[in-house]
Amino acid sequence: MKRVSVARMWLYGLVAVLALAGCEAKPPPAAERLSGSVVSADGVPIKYEVSGAGEPALVFVHCWTCNRQFWDEQVSYFERYYRVVRLDLAGHGESGKGRKNYTMAAFGADVAAVAEQLGLKQVVLVGHSMGGPVSAEAEKRLGKSRVLGVVGVDTFHTGFPLPKNDKEVAAFVKPFEDDFRGYGEKFMRGMFTPQSDPALINRIGGMVLGSDKTMAVSALKNILAWYRNDAASSFDRLGERLRNINADPLNQGRPLHRSVVLVGGVGHFVAQEKPAEFNRALQAVVTQLVNGTSYR
């Protein structure tokens, strides 16, 4: 039998190691998705979906008049590395619609009920737009020991001019009360850039315009009330556990707060317009929260 040279054996070994390394670098396969429901604090049934494994769990909270499908691109990515949860808030998607007053606190109870049902011990709450205040309210219920952080997506420190008093709130809400579908579509389209994908605009528009008007108007009034009455205390309570990923439609590169990471060239629907870039930003933020890294 011919003897194999030491150099050749070393080369074969190197090739084998590199091959194994390449296999390990591949992302794990997609996780199985399971759905369930839980009763919120006021008795409204809440639909949720869970997949993946590992801590912290990432809980995705959708915005006003949308539903859990809003987060498709994020679930597909993050379920390979974390336990991922998404839900339909009351009055949205497949969840119950019997609530009389759609407050941010009541929506927060929806999120907390799902987290309790699943026994989540370490959580990062990710909320887009209205989902930001909802996540802050959920954190109140779940507590600092369980919630590593809240990630607001184009909701806090955006520069969007909010109504400052009852008169301005009434003027802001009235067009939705008078013509929800007509004005709602105009309002929704104004949240995109001229370069936005028409298919995405139509998809989001279908969610918004397909929602219940009574719920939508109630929730809108309560969003504005939360920003006036509860935002400041929530910011103080959360401190550096509050992080933000916001839109930078004009690529100005000027965040309004040190906690803000900007995604350029997109409108309000950051995670849907540039999912890959958003996912990278969120991954970095989650890593910072897990490691206790300051943004200062």
PDB file of C-alpha atoms in Angstrom:
ATOM      1  CA  MET A   1       0.000   0.000   0.000  1.00  0.00           C
ATOM      2  CA  LYS A   2       1.315   3.400  -0.916  1.00  0.00           C
ATOM      3  CA  ARG A   3       1.921   5.719   1.963  1.00  0.00           C
ATOM      4  CA  VAL A   4       0.124   9.043   1.849  1.00  0.00           C
ATOM      5  CA  SER A   5       2.463  11.960   2.456  1.00  0.00           C
ATOM      6  CA  VAL A   6       2.071  14.045   5.590  1.00  0.00           C
ATOM      7  CA  ALA A   7       1.511  17.137   3.444  1.00  0.00           C
ATOM      8  CA  ARG A   8      -1.301  15.466   1.546  1.00  0.00           C
ATOM      9  CA  MET A   9      -2.958  14.262   4.756  1.00  0.00           C
ATOM     10  CA  TRP A  10      -2.759  17.798   6.125  1.00  0.00           C
ATOM     11  CA  LEU A  11      -4.371  19.124   2.944  1.00  0.00           C
ATOM     12  CA  TYR A  12      -7.207  16.593   3.147  1.00  0.00           C
ATOM     13  CA  GLY A  13      -7.784  17.543   6.772  1.00  0.00           C
ATOM     14  CA  LEU A  14      -7.891  21.244   5.938  1.00  0.00           C
ATOM     15  CA  VAL A  15     -10.456  20.651   3.199  1.00  0.00           C
ATOM     16  CA  ALA A  16     -12.619  18.653   5.607  1.00  0.00           C
ATOM     17  CA  VAL A  17     -12.476  21.359   8.275  1.00  0.00           C
ATOM     18  CA  LEU A  18     -13.410  24.061   5.769  1.00  0.00           C
ATOM     19  CA  ALA A  19     -16.303  21.964   4.503  1.00  0.00           C
ATOM     20  CA  LEU A  20     -17.627  21.508   8.033  1.00  0.00           C
ATOM     21  CA  ALA A  21     -17.216  25.208   8.748  1.00  0.00           C
ATOM     22  CA  GLY A  22     -19.213  26.017   5.624  1.00  0.00           C
ATOM     23  CA  CYS A  23     -22.002  23.729   6.784  1.00  0.00           C
ATOM     24  CA  GLU A  24     -22.081  25.368  10.211  1.00  0.00           C
ATOM     25  CA  ALA A  25     -22.280  28.831   8.660  1.00  0.00           C
ATOM     26  CA  LYS A  26     -25.582  28.025   6.990  1.00  0.00           C
ATOM     27  CA  PRO A  27     -28.662  29.276   8.869  1.00  0.00           C
ATOM     28  CA  PRO A  28     -30.758  26.614  10.592  1.00  0.00           C
ATOM     29  CA  PRO A  29     -33.894  25.385   8.837  1.00  0.00           C
ATOM     30  CA  ALA A  30     -37.174  27.262   9.140  1.00  0.00           C
ATOM     31  CA  ALA A  31     -39.081  26.587  12.344  1.00  0.00           C
ATOM     32  CA  GLU A  32     -42.505  25.010  12.703  1.00  0.00           C
ATOM     33  CA  ARG A  33     -45.217  27.595  13.330  1.00  0.00           C
ATOM     34  CA  LEU A  34     -47.974  26.945  15.833  1.00  0.00           C
ATOM     35  CA  SER A  35     -51.036  29.089  16.446  1.00  0.00           C
ATOM     36  CA  GLY A  36     -53.240  29.468  19.478  1.00  0.00           C
ATOM     37  CA  SER A  37     -55.523  31.839  21.323  1.00  0.00           C
ATOM     38  CA  VAL A  38     -55.789  33.267  24.807  1.00  0.00           C
ATOM     39  CA  VAL A  39     -58.379  35.376  26.593  1.00  0.00           C
ATOM     40  CA  SER A  40     -57.211  38.906  27.396  1.00  0.00           C
ATOM     41  CA  ALA A  41     -57.881  40.649  30.712  1.00  0.00           C
ATOM     42  CA  ASP A  42     -61.311  41.900  29.581  1.00  0.00           C
ATOM     43  CA  GLY A  43     -62.404  38.581  28.088  1.00  0.00           C
ATOM     44  CA  VAL A  44     -61.619  39.291  24.416  1.00  0.00           C
ATOM     45  CA  PRO A  45     -59.995  36.292  22.653  1.00  0.00           C
ATOM     46  CA  ILE A  46     -56.552  37.034  21.197  1.00  0.00           C
ATOM     47  CA  LYS A  47     -55.057  35.028  18.335  1.00  0.00           C
ATOM     48  CA  TYR A  48     -51.306  34.460  18.254  1.00  0.00           C
ATOM     49  CA  GLU A  49     -48.620  32.503  16.412  1.00  0.00           C
ATOM     50  CA  VAL A  50     -45.325  31.184  17.787  1.00  0.00           C
ATOM     51  CA  SER A  51     -42.267  29.587  16.181  1.00  0.00           C
ATOM     52  CA  GLY A  52     -38.577  29.069  16.779  1.00  0.00           C
ATOM     53  CA  ALA A  53     -36.720  28.583  20.045  1.00  0.00           C
ATOM     54  CA  GLY A  54     -34.289  30.369  22.301  1.00  0.00           C
ATOM     55  CA  GLU A  55     -34.201  33.420  24.528  1.00  0.00           C
ATOM     56  CA  PRO A  56     -34.984  36.178  24.483  1.00  0.00           C
ATOM     57  CA  ALA A  57     -38.324  35.707  22.796  1.00  0.00           C
ATOM     58  CA  LEU A  58     -39.103  38.402  20.241  1.00  0.00           C
ATOM     59  CA  VAL A  59     -42.726  39.541  20.412  1.00  0.00           C
ATOM     60  CA  PHE A  60     -43.845  41.508  17.349  1.00  0.00           C
ATOM     61  CA  VAL A  61     -46.729  43.960  17.824  1.00  0.00           C
ATOM     62  CA  HIS A  62     -48.424  45.351  14.722  1.00  0.00           C
ATOM     63  CA  CYS A  63     -49.662  48.880  14.128  1.00  0.00           C
ATOM     64  CA  TRP A  64     -53.066  50.532  13.931  1.00  0.00           C
ATOM     65  CA  THR A  65     -55.558  48.671  11.684  1.00  0.00           C
ATOM     66  CA  CYS A  66     -53.048  46.021  10.557  1.00  0.00           C
ATOM     67  CA  ASN A  67     -52.575  42.435  11.791  1.00  0.00           C
ATOM     68  CA  ARG A  68     -49.921  39.847  12.604  1.00  0.00           C
ATOM     69  CA  GLN A  69     -49.221  39.084   8.904  1.00  0.00           C
ATOM     70  CA  PHE A  70     -47.615  42.531   8.862  1.00  0.00           C
ATOM     71  CA  TRP A  71     -44.447  40.888  10.232  1.00  0.00           C
ATOM     72  CA  ASP A  72     -44.027  38.058   7.691  1.00  0.00           C
ATOM     73  CA  GLU A  73     -40.501  39.033   6.625  1.00  0.00           C
ATOM     74  CA  GLN A  74     -39.330  39.396  10.211  1.00  0.00           C
ATOM     75  CA  VAL A  75     -40.782  36.100  11.392  1.00  0.00           C
ATOM     76  CA  SER A  76     -39.203  34.209   8.478  1.00  0.00           C
ATOM     77  CA  TYR A  77     -35.793  35.581   9.441  1.00  0.00           C
ATOM     78  CA  PHE A  78     -35.804  35.668  13.243  1.00  0.00           C
ATOM     79  CA  GLU A  79     -37.563  32.352  13.898  1.00  0.00           C
ATOM     80  CA  ARG A  80     -34.315  30.646  12.858  1.00  0.00           C
ATOM     81  CA  TYR A  81     -32.520  32.135  15.848  1.00  0.00           C
ATOM     82  CA  TYR A  82     -35.097  33.064  18.497  1.00  0.00           C
ATOM     83  CA  ARG A  83     -38.493  32.127  19.780  1.00  0.00           C
ATOM     84  CA  VAL A  84     -40.747  34.465  17.805  1.00  0.00           C
ATOM     85  CA  VAL A  85     -44.282  35.469  18.721  1.00  0.00           C
ATOM     86  CA  ARG A  86     -46.757  37.636  16.840  1.00  0.00           C
ATOM     87  CA  LEU A  87     -50.389  38.326  17.585  1.00  0.00           C
ATOM     88  CA  ASP A  88     -53.513  40.079  16.392  1.00  0.00           C
ATOM     89  CA  LEU A  89     -54.480  42.798  18.856  1.00  0.00           C
ATOM     90  CA  ALA A  90     -58.149  42.967  19.828  1.00  0.00           C
ATOM     91  CA  GLY A  91     -60.295  44.272  16.984  1.00  0.00           C
ATOM     92  CA  HIS A  92     -57.670  43.275  14.413  1.00  0.00           C
ATOM     93  CA  GLY A  93     -57.139  40.199  12.267  1.00  0.00           C
ATOM     94  CA  GLU A  94     -58.558  37.017  13.802  1.00  0.00           C
ATOM     95  CA  SER A  95     -58.848  38.315  17.363  1.00  0.00           C
ATOM     96  CA  GLY A  96     -62.109  39.200  19.063  1.00  0.00           C
ATOM     97  CA  LYS A  97     -63.851  42.498  18.365  1.00  0.00           C
ATOM     98  CA  GLY A  98     -66.081  42.973  21.402  1.00  0.00           C
ATOM     99  CA  ARG A  99     -64.068  45.664  23.177  1.00  0.00           C
ATOM    100  CA  LYS A 100     -65.840  48.964  23.880  1.00  0.00           C
ATOM    101  CA  ASN A 101     -62.785  51.183  24.259  1.00  0.00           C
ATOM    102  CA  TYR A 102     -59.568  50.304  22.440  1.00  0.00           C
ATOM    103  CA  THR A 103     -56.995  51.825  24.780  1.00  0.00           C
ATOM    104  CA  MET A 104     -53.252  51.293  24.664  1.00  0.00           C
ATOM    105  CA  ALA A 105     -53.441  49.735  28.134  1.00  0.00           C
ATOM    106  CA  ALA A 106     -56.041  47.207  26.953  1.00  0.00           C
ATOM    107  CA  PHE A 107     -53.930  46.359  23.899  1.00  0.00           C
ATOM    108  CA  GLY A 108     -50.939  45.984  26.228  1.00  0.00           C
ATOM    109  CA  ALA A 109     -52.962  43.479  28.231  1.00  0.00           C
ATOM    110  CA  ASP A 110     -53.473  41.494  25.007  1.00  0.00           C
ATOM    111  CA  VAL A 111     -49.707  41.208  24.555  1.00  0.00           C
ATOM    112  CA  ALA A 112     -49.133  40.350  28.210  1.00  0.00           C
ATOM    113  CA  ALA A 113     -51.795  37.623  28.088  1.00  0.00           C
ATOM    114  CA  VAL A 114     -50.014  35.937  25.186  1.00  0.00           C
ATOM    115  CA  ALA A 115     -46.640  36.190  26.937  1.00  0.00           C
ATOM    116  CA  GLU A 116     -48.115  34.666  30.096  1.00  0.00           C
ATOM    117  CA  GLN A 117     -49.808  31.871  28.175  1.00  0.00           C
ATOM    118  CA  LEU A 118     -46.518  30.936  26.512  1.00  0.00           C
ATOM    119  CA  GLY A 119     -44.507  31.277  29.714  1.00  0.00           C
ATOM    120  CA  LEU A 120     -42.043  33.737  28.208  1.00  0.00           C
ATOM    121  CA  LYS A 121     -39.304  34.573  30.706  1.00  0.00           C
ATOM    122  CA  GLN A 122     -37.052  36.930  28.715  1.00  0.00           C
ATOM    123  CA  VAL A 123     -38.722  39.157  26.139  1.00  0.00           C
ATOM    124  CA  VAL A 124     -37.927  41.893  23.642  1.00  0.00           C
ATOM    125  CA  LEU A 125     -41.089  43.676  22.501  1.00  0.00           C
ATOM    126  CA  VAL A 126     -40.996  45.075  18.961  1.00  0.00           C
ATOM    127  CA  GLY A 127     -43.817  47.474  18.107  1.00  0.00           C
ATOM    128  CA  HIS A 128     -44.461  49.415  14.927  1.00  0.00           C
ATOM    129  CA  SER A 129     -46.276  52.764  15.192  1.00  0.00           C
ATOM    130  CA  MET A 130     -49.213  52.135  17.571  1.00  0.00           C
ATOM    131  CA  GLY A 131     -47.398  48.944  18.528  1.00  0.00           C
ATOM    132  CA  GLY A 132     -44.810  51.086  20.322  1.00  0.00           C
ATOM    133  CA  PRO A 133     -47.206  52.487  22.954  1.00  0.00           C
ATOM    134  CA  VAL A 134     -48.848  49.052  23.166  1.00  0.00           C
ATOM    135  CA  SER A 135     -45.459  47.462  23.872  1.00  0.00           C
ATOM    136  CA  ALA A 136     -44.733  50.071  26.557  1.00  0.00           C
ATOM    137  CA  GLU A 137     -48.040  49.195  28.223  1.00  0.00           C
ATOM    138  CA  ALA A 138     -47.293  45.471  27.960  1.00  0.00           C
ATOM    139  CA  GLU A 139     -43.945  46.081  29.669  1.00  0.00           C
ATOM    140  CA  LYS A 140     -45.806  47.617  32.619  1.00  0.00           C
ATOM    141  CA  ARG A 141     -47.670  44.348  33.109  1.00  0.00           C
ATOM    142  CA  LEU A 142     -44.782  41.970  32.460  1.00  0.00           C
ATOM    143  CA  GLY A 143     -42.196  43.899  34.451  1.00  0.00           C
ATOM    144  CA  LYS A 144     -38.586  44.931  34.093  1.00  0.00           C
ATOM    145  CA  SER A 145     -37.256  41.524  35.122  1.00  0.00           C
ATOM    146  CA  ARG A 146     -38.866  39.892  32.070  1.00  0.00           C
ATOM    147  CA  VAL A 147     -38.704  42.612  29.433  1.00  0.00           C
ATOM    148  CA  LEU A 148     -35.141  43.196  28.268  1.00  0.00           C
ATOM    149  CA  GLY A 149     -36.284  46.023  26.052  1.00  0.00           C
ATOM    150  CA  VAL A 150     -38.890  47.686  23.876  1.00  0.00           C
ATOM    151  CA  VAL A 151     -37.998  48.445  20.260  1.00  0.00           C
ATOM    152  CA  GLY A 152     -40.179  51.140  18.754  1.00  0.00           C
ATOM    153  CA  VAL A 153     -40.381  51.108  14.962  1.00  0.00           C
ATOM    154  CA  ASP A 154     -41.067  54.576  13.537  1.00  0.00           C
ATOM    155  CA  THR A 155     -43.130  55.519  16.552  1.00  0.00           C
ATOM    156  CA  PHE A 156     -40.985  57.424  19.073  1.00  0.00           C
ATOM    157  CA  HIS A 157     -38.685  60.381  18.322  1.00  0.00           C
ATOM    158  CA  THR A 158     -39.907  60.638  14.723  1.00  0.00           C
ATOM    159  CA  GLY A 159     -40.650  64.352  14.502  1.00  0.00           C
ATOM    160  CA  PHE A 160     -44.245  63.658  13.424  1.00  0.00           C
ATOM    161  CA  PRO A 161     -46.372  66.626  14.626  1.00  0.00           C
ATOM    162  CA  LEU A 162     -48.951  65.261  17.068  1.00  0.00           C
ATOM    163  CA  PRO A 163     -52.074  67.131  18.221  1.00  0.00           C
ATOM    164  CA  LYS A 164     -51.386  69.066  21.422  1.00  0.00           C
ATOM    165  CA  ASN A 165     -54.887  69.614  22.844  1.00  0.00           C
ATOM    166  CA  ASP A 166     -58.481  68.379  22.639  1.00  0.00           C
ATOM    167  CA  LYS A 167     -59.356  70.748  19.800  1.00  0.00           C
ATOM    168  CA  GLU A 168     -56.437  69.552  17.667  1.00  0.00           C
ATOM    169  CA  VAL A 169     -57.236  65.911  18.450  1.00  0.00           C
ATOM    170  CA  ALA A 170     -60.849  66.385  17.343  1.00  0.00           C
ATOM    171  CA  ALA A 171     -59.698  68.023  14.104  1.00  0.00           C
ATOM    172  CA  PHE A 172     -57.225  65.191  13.456  1.00  0.00           C
ATOM    173  CA  VAL A 173     -59.784  62.435  14.013  1.00  0.00           C
ATOM    174  CA  LYS A 174     -62.829  64.008  12.314  1.00  0.00           C
ATOM    175  CA  PRO A 175     -61.898  63.109   8.692  1.00  0.00           C
ATOM    176  CA  PHE A 176     -61.640  59.448   9.730  1.00  0.00           C
ATOM    177  CA  GLU A 177     -65.053  59.634  11.388  1.00  0.00           C
ATOM    178  CA  ASP A 178     -66.618  61.310   8.347  1.00  0.00           C
ATOM    179  CA  ASP A 179     -65.102  59.138   5.603  1.00  0.00           C
ATOM    180  CA  PHE A 180     -62.995  56.336   7.012  1.00  0.00           C
ATOM    181  CA  ARG A 181     -62.319  54.519   3.763  1.00  0.00           C
ATOM    182  CA  GLY A 182     -61.703  57.581   1.606  1.00  0.00           C
ATOM    183  CA  TYR A 183     -59.588  59.560   4.041  1.00  0.00           C
ATOM    184  CA  GLY A 184     -57.989  56.421   5.458  1.00  0.00           C
ATOM    185  CA  GLU A 185     -56.641  55.489   2.040  1.00  0.00           C
ATOM    186  CA  LYS A 186     -55.283  59.002   1.483  1.00  0.00           C
ATOM    187  CA  PHE A 187     -53.669  58.997   4.927  1.00  0.00           C
ATOM    188  CA  MET A 188     -52.133  55.561   4.398  1.00  0.00           C
ATOM    189  CA  ARG A 189     -50.692  56.389   0.977  1.00  0.00           C
ATOM    190  CA  GLY A 190     -49.122  59.525   2.415  1.00  0.00           C
ATOM    191  CA  MET A 191     -46.951  57.313   4.610  1.00  0.00           C
ATOM    192  CA  PHE A 192     -45.024  55.922   1.641  1.00  0.00           C
ATOM    193  CA  THR A 193     -42.402  57.486  -0.611  1.00  0.00           C
ATOM    194  CA  PRO A 194     -42.803  57.943  -4.385  1.00  0.00           C
ATOM    195  CA  GLN A 195     -40.392  55.020  -4.801  1.00  0.00           C
ATOM    196  CA  SER A 196     -42.407  52.606  -2.654  1.00  0.00           C
ATOM    197  CA  ASP A 197     -43.543  49.317  -4.172  1.00  0.00           C
ATOM    198  CA  PRO A 198     -47.188  49.629  -5.373  1.00  0.00           C
ATOM    199  CA  ALA A 199     -47.850  46.008  -4.404  1.00  0.00           C
ATOM    200  CA  LEU A 200     -46.786  46.724  -0.821  1.00  0.00           C
ATOM    201  CA  ILE A 201     -48.917  49.873  -0.720  1.00  0.00           C
ATOM    202  CA  ASN A 202     -51.935  47.867  -1.853  1.00  0.00           C
ATOM    203  CA  ARG A 203     -51.212  45.111   0.661  1.00  0.00           C
ATOM    204  CA  ILE A 204     -51.005  47.516   3.597  1.00  0.00           C
ATOM    205  CA  GLY A 205     -53.986  49.429   2.242  1.00  0.00           C
ATOM    206  CA  GLY A 206     -56.033  46.250   2.222  1.00  0.00           C
ATOM    207  CA  MET A 207     -55.360  45.767   5.932  1.00  0.00           C
ATOM    208  CA  VAL A 208     -56.148  49.370   6.843  1.00  0.00           C
ATOM    209  CA  LEU A 209     -59.295  49.755   4.759  1.00  0.00           C
ATOM    210  CA  GLY A 210     -60.552  46.304   5.696  1.00  0.00           C
ATOM    211  CA  SER A 211     -60.538  47.119   9.403  1.00  0.00           C
ATOM    212  CA  ASP A 212     -63.529  48.025  11.545  1.00  0.00           C
ATOM    213  CA  LYS A 213     -64.210  51.775  11.581  1.00  0.00           C
ATOM    214  CA  THR A 214     -65.478  51.865  15.172  1.00  0.00           C
ATOM    215  CA  MET A 215     -62.354  50.135  16.447  1.00  0.00           C
ATOM    216  CA  ALA A 216     -60.081  52.253  14.255  1.00  0.00           C
ATOM    217  CA  VAL A 217     -61.495  55.577  15.442  1.00  0.00           C
ATOM    218  CA  SER A 218     -61.466  54.490  19.089  1.00  0.00           C
ATOM    219  CA  ALA A 219     -57.870  53.277  18.845  1.00  0.00           C
ATOM    220  CA  LEU A 220     -56.771  56.442  17.041  1.00  0.00           C
ATOM    221  CA  LYS A 221     -58.180  58.669  19.791  1.00  0.00           C
ATOM    222  CA  ASN A 222     -56.458  56.534  22.400  1.00  0.00           C
ATOM    223  CA  ILE A 223     -53.111  56.606  20.593  1.00  0.00           C
ATOM    224  CA  LEU A 224     -53.161  60.398  20.677  1.00  0.00           C
ATOM    225  CA  ALA A 225     -54.227  60.392  24.336  1.00  0.00           C
ATOM    226  CA  TRP A 226     -51.355  58.064  25.229  1.00  0.00           C
ATOM    227  CA  TYR A 227     -48.756  60.312  23.638  1.00  0.00           C
ATOM    228  CA  ARG A 228     -50.132  63.302  25.548  1.00  0.00           C
ATOM    229  CA  ASN A 229     -50.564  61.604  28.923  1.00  0.00           C
ATOM    230  CA  ASP A 230     -48.322  58.549  29.160  1.00  0.00           C
ATOM    231  CA  ALA A 231     -45.371  58.855  26.795  1.00  0.00           C
ATOM    232  CA  ALA A 232     -43.081  60.874  29.061  1.00  0.00           C
ATOM    233  CA  SER A 233     -43.496  58.584  32.073  1.00  0.00           C
ATOM    234  CA  SER A 234     -43.001  55.531  29.854  1.00  0.00           C
ATOM    235  CA  PHE A 235     -39.755  56.951  28.468  1.00  0.00           C
ATOM    236  CA  ASP A 236     -38.541  57.587  32.026  1.00  0.00           C
ATOM    237  CA  ARG A 237     -39.486  54.089  33.183  1.00  0.00           C
ATOM    238  CA  LEU A 238     -37.903  52.304  30.232  1.00  0.00           C
ATOM    239  CA  GLY A 239     -34.743  54.398  30.074  1.00  0.00           C
ATOM    240  CA  GLU A 240     -32.116  52.699  27.924  1.00  0.00           C
ATOM    241  CA  ARG A 241     -34.342  49.657  27.509  1.00  0.00           C
ATOM    242  CA  LEU A 242     -36.217  51.705  24.906  1.00  0.00           C
ATOM    243  CA  ARG A 243     -34.564  51.551  21.488  1.00  0.00           C
ATOM    244  CA  ASN A 244     -35.876  52.830  18.167  1.00  0.00           C
ATOM    245  CA  ILE A 245     -35.567  52.028  14.476  1.00  0.00           C
ATOM    246  CA  ASN A 246     -37.025  54.875  12.432  1.00  0.00           C
ATOM    247  CA  ALA A 247     -37.555  55.846   8.820  1.00  0.00           C
ATOM    248  CA  ASP A 248     -35.266  58.349   7.117  1.00  0.00           C
ATOM    249  CA  PRO A 249     -37.157  58.922   3.841  1.00  0.00           C
ATOM    250  CA  LEU A 250     -34.860  61.696   2.594  1.00  0.00           C
ATOM    251  CA  ASN A 251     -31.626  60.007   3.734  1.00  0.00           C
ATOM    252  CA  GLN A 252     -30.733  62.966   5.926  1.00  0.00           C
ATOM    253  CA  GLY A 253     -28.966  60.835   8.519  1.00  0.00           C
ATOM    254  CA  ARG A 254     -30.055  62.969  11.470  1.00  0.00           C
ATOM    255  CA  PRO A 255     -31.686  60.890  14.228  1.00  0.00           C
ATOM    256  CA  LEU A 256     -33.697  62.893  16.756  1.00  0.00           C
ATOM    257  CA  HIS A 257     -32.446  60.855  19.733  1.00  0.00           C
ATOM    258  CA  ARG A 258     -29.399  58.779  20.594  1.00  0.00           C
ATOM    259  CA  SER A 259     -31.547  55.661  20.852  1.00  0.00           C
ATOM    260  CA  VAL A 260     -32.609  55.918  17.191  1.00  0.00           C
ATOM    261  CA  VAL A 261     -31.215  53.827  14.334  1.00  0.00           C
ATOM    262  CA  LEU A 262     -32.251  55.141  10.912  1.00  0.00           C
ATOM    263  CA  VAL A 263     -33.198  53.183   7.797  1.00  0.00           C
ATOM    264  CA  GLY A 264     -32.845  55.432   4.772  1.00  0.00           C
ATOM    265  CA  GLY A 265     -35.073  55.823   1.749  1.00  0.00           C
ATOM    266  CA  VAL A 266     -38.258  54.423   3.277  1.00  0.00           C
ATOM    267  CA  GLY A 267     -41.546  55.757   4.561  1.00  0.00           C
ATOM    268  CA  HIS A 268     -43.432  54.812   7.708  1.00  0.00           C
ATOM    269  CA  PHE A 269     -43.512  51.069   6.992  1.00  0.00           C
ATOM    270  CA  VAL A 270     -39.797  50.557   7.568  1.00  0.00           C
ATOM    271  CA  ALA A 271     -39.732  46.798   8.134  1.00  0.00           C
ATOM    272  CA  GLN A 272     -41.882  46.078   5.096  1.00  0.00           C
ATOM    273  CA  GLU A 273     -40.138  48.404   2.626  1.00  0.00           C
ATOM    274  CA  LYS A 274     -36.576  47.294   3.417  1.00  0.00           C
ATOM    275  CA  PRO A 275     -36.929  44.045   5.367  1.00  0.00           C
ATOM    276  CA  ALA A 276     -33.315  42.890   5.041  1.00  0.00           C
ATOM    277  CA  GLU A 277     -31.890  46.207   6.254  1.00  0.00           C
ATOM    278  CA  PHE A 278     -34.448  46.426   9.032  1.00  0.00           C
ATOM    279  CA  ASN A 279     -33.744  42.866  10.152  1.00  0.00           C
ATOM    280  CA  ARG A 280     -30.021  43.610  10.393  1.00  0.00           C
ATOM    281  CA  ALA A 281     -30.739  46.728  12.434  1.00  0.00           C
ATOM    282  CA  LEU A 282     -33.093  44.853  14.745  1.00  0.00           C
ATOM    283  CA  GLN A 283     -30.604  42.011  15.184  1.00  0.00           C
ATOM    284  CA  ALA A 284     -27.979  44.536  16.284  1.00  0.00           C
ATOM    285  CA  VAL A 285     -30.401  46.200  18.706  1.00  0.00           C
ATOM    286  CA  VAL A 286     -31.459  42.866  20.225  1.00  0.00           C
ATOM    287  CA  THR A 287     -27.800  41.942  20.718  1.00  0.00           C
ATOM    288  CA  GLN A 288     -27.211  45.267  22.490  1.00  0.00           C
ATOM    289  CA  LEU A 289     -30.182  44.683  24.785  1.00  0.00           C
ATOM    290  CA  VAL A 290     -29.064  41.148  25.616  1.00  0.00           C
ATOM    291  CA  ASN A 291     -25.535  42.338  26.373  1.00  0.00           C
ATOM    292  CA  GLY A 292     -26.683  45.422  28.250  1.00  0.00           C
ATOM    293  CA  THR A 293     -24.821  47.697  25.840  1.00  0.00           C
ATOM    294  CA  SER A 294     -25.534  51.406  26.210  1.00  0.00           C
ATOM    295  CA  TYR A 295     -26.459  53.546  23.209  1.00  0.00           C
ATOM    296  CA  ARG A 296     -24.900  56.618  24.817  1.00  0.00           C
TER     297      ARG A 296
END
